[in-house]
């Protein structure tokens, strides 16, 4: 039964990734702007990460500043940014550690996910944020669409932020996201868009 559930969740993730990238490329992706408690979003992601690494020799380390300022943004997409980065780290870290940090610096919320995994070669780093592009690796049991980081980059930039990567093969990777606190503050929240059933399912899983 658990294998069926895991396979269903994996298929749901693939479907949602394809739907998201299709909406992005068609220019139809809209944000529902609201007040977002970043501490709640990061801590929720860290809780999910604990479940993802429970069967692996991987230590999860968190260093999250308390009382981070709230930001204006799309709560679901911000949580998806964090979850995509953590899931990616878990996927490519067979053993070692994954560190999640969150701090307020110069009017920005800076979130980083650092792992001790297989790392990313320089030639792959140039393309890793492109749709359907994946780094070459030797982990045969790792599968995906190659869309997660492309979607993450789009969501980060839609919030006026930036995403950076530092990595070296065999020495792990560090993805850092910087989100300005007030970038979308003055924008009115548009009417809630109708979400496909699959997208709604992802929200329930994340919670």
Short mmCIF file of N, CA and C in Angstrom, two decimals, residues 2 15 34 42-43 52-53 86 92-93 100 102 105 121-122 166 177 195 204-206:
data_model
loop_
_atom_site.label_atom_id
_atom_site.label_comp_id
_atom_site.label_asym_id
_atom_site.label_seq_id
_atom_site.Cartn_x
_atom_site.Cartn_y
_atom_site.Cartn_z
N UNK A 2 1.95 1.23 0.78
CA UNK A 2 2.84 2.39 0.83
C UNK A 2 3.51 2.64 -0.51
N UNK A 15 2.97 15.47 -12.84
CA UNK A 15 1.87 16.14 -13.53
C UNK A 15 1.85 17.64 -13.19
N UNK A 34 -0.42 37.80 -0.81
CA UNK A 34 -0.91 37.90 0.56
C UNK A 34 0.27 38.02 1.51
N UNK A 42 9.23 28.03 6.14
CA UNK A 42 10.50 27.30 6.22
C UNK A 42 10.39 26.13 7.18
N UNK A 43 9.77 26.36 8.34
CA UNK A 43 9.66 25.29 9.33
C UNK A 43 8.79 24.15 8.82
N UNK A 52 11.65 13.01 4.65
CA UNK A 52 12.33 12.58 3.43
C UNK A 52 13.66 11.89 3.71
N UNK A 53 14.33 12.28 4.81
CA UNK A 53 15.66 11.71 5.10
C UNK A 53 15.62 10.61 6.15
N UNK A 86 14.78 21.65 -1.08
CA UNK A 86 15.06 20.60 -0.10
C UNK A 86 14.92 19.22 -0.73
N UNK A 92 19.83 14.05 -4.14
CA UNK A 92 21.21 13.90 -4.59
C UNK A 92 22.22 13.84 -3.45
N UNK A 93 21.74 13.51 -2.25
CA UNK A 93 22.63 13.35 -1.09
C UNK A 93 22.43 11.96 -0.50
N UNK A 100 19.64 23.71 6.29
CA UNK A 100 18.69 24.74 5.86
C UNK A 100 18.90 25.96 6.74
N UNK A 102 18.01 30.31 7.29
CA UNK A 102 17.14 31.42 6.93
C UNK A 102 17.47 32.64 7.77
N UNK A 105 18.67 39.85 5.83
CA UNK A 105 19.86 40.64 5.52
C UNK A 105 19.52 41.74 4.52
N UNK A 121 28.67 19.49 -11.81
CA UNK A 121 29.80 19.93 -12.62
C UNK A 121 29.55 21.32 -13.19
N UNK A 122 30.62 22.06 -13.45
CA UNK A 122 30.50 23.43 -13.93
C UNK A 122 29.72 23.50 -15.23
N UNK A 166 26.23 27.37 -5.78
CA UNK A 166 27.66 27.10 -5.61
C UNK A 166 27.79 25.59 -5.46
N UNK A 177 18.55 31.40 -2.03
CA UNK A 177 17.45 32.22 -2.54
C UNK A 177 17.36 33.49 -1.72
N UNK A 195 -7.64 26.38 -9.25
CA UNK A 195 -6.53 25.46 -9.34
C UNK A 195 -7.02 24.10 -9.80
N UNK A 204 -2.21 19.87 -0.28
CA UNK A 204 -2.56 19.03 0.85
C UNK A 204 -1.39 18.16 1.26
N UNK A 205 -0.61 17.67 0.28
CA UNK A 205 0.55 16.85 0.61
C UNK A 205 1.57 17.66 1.37
N UNK A 206 1.81 18.92 0.90
CA UNK A 206 2.82 19.74 1.53
C UNK A 206 2.46 20.06 2.96
#
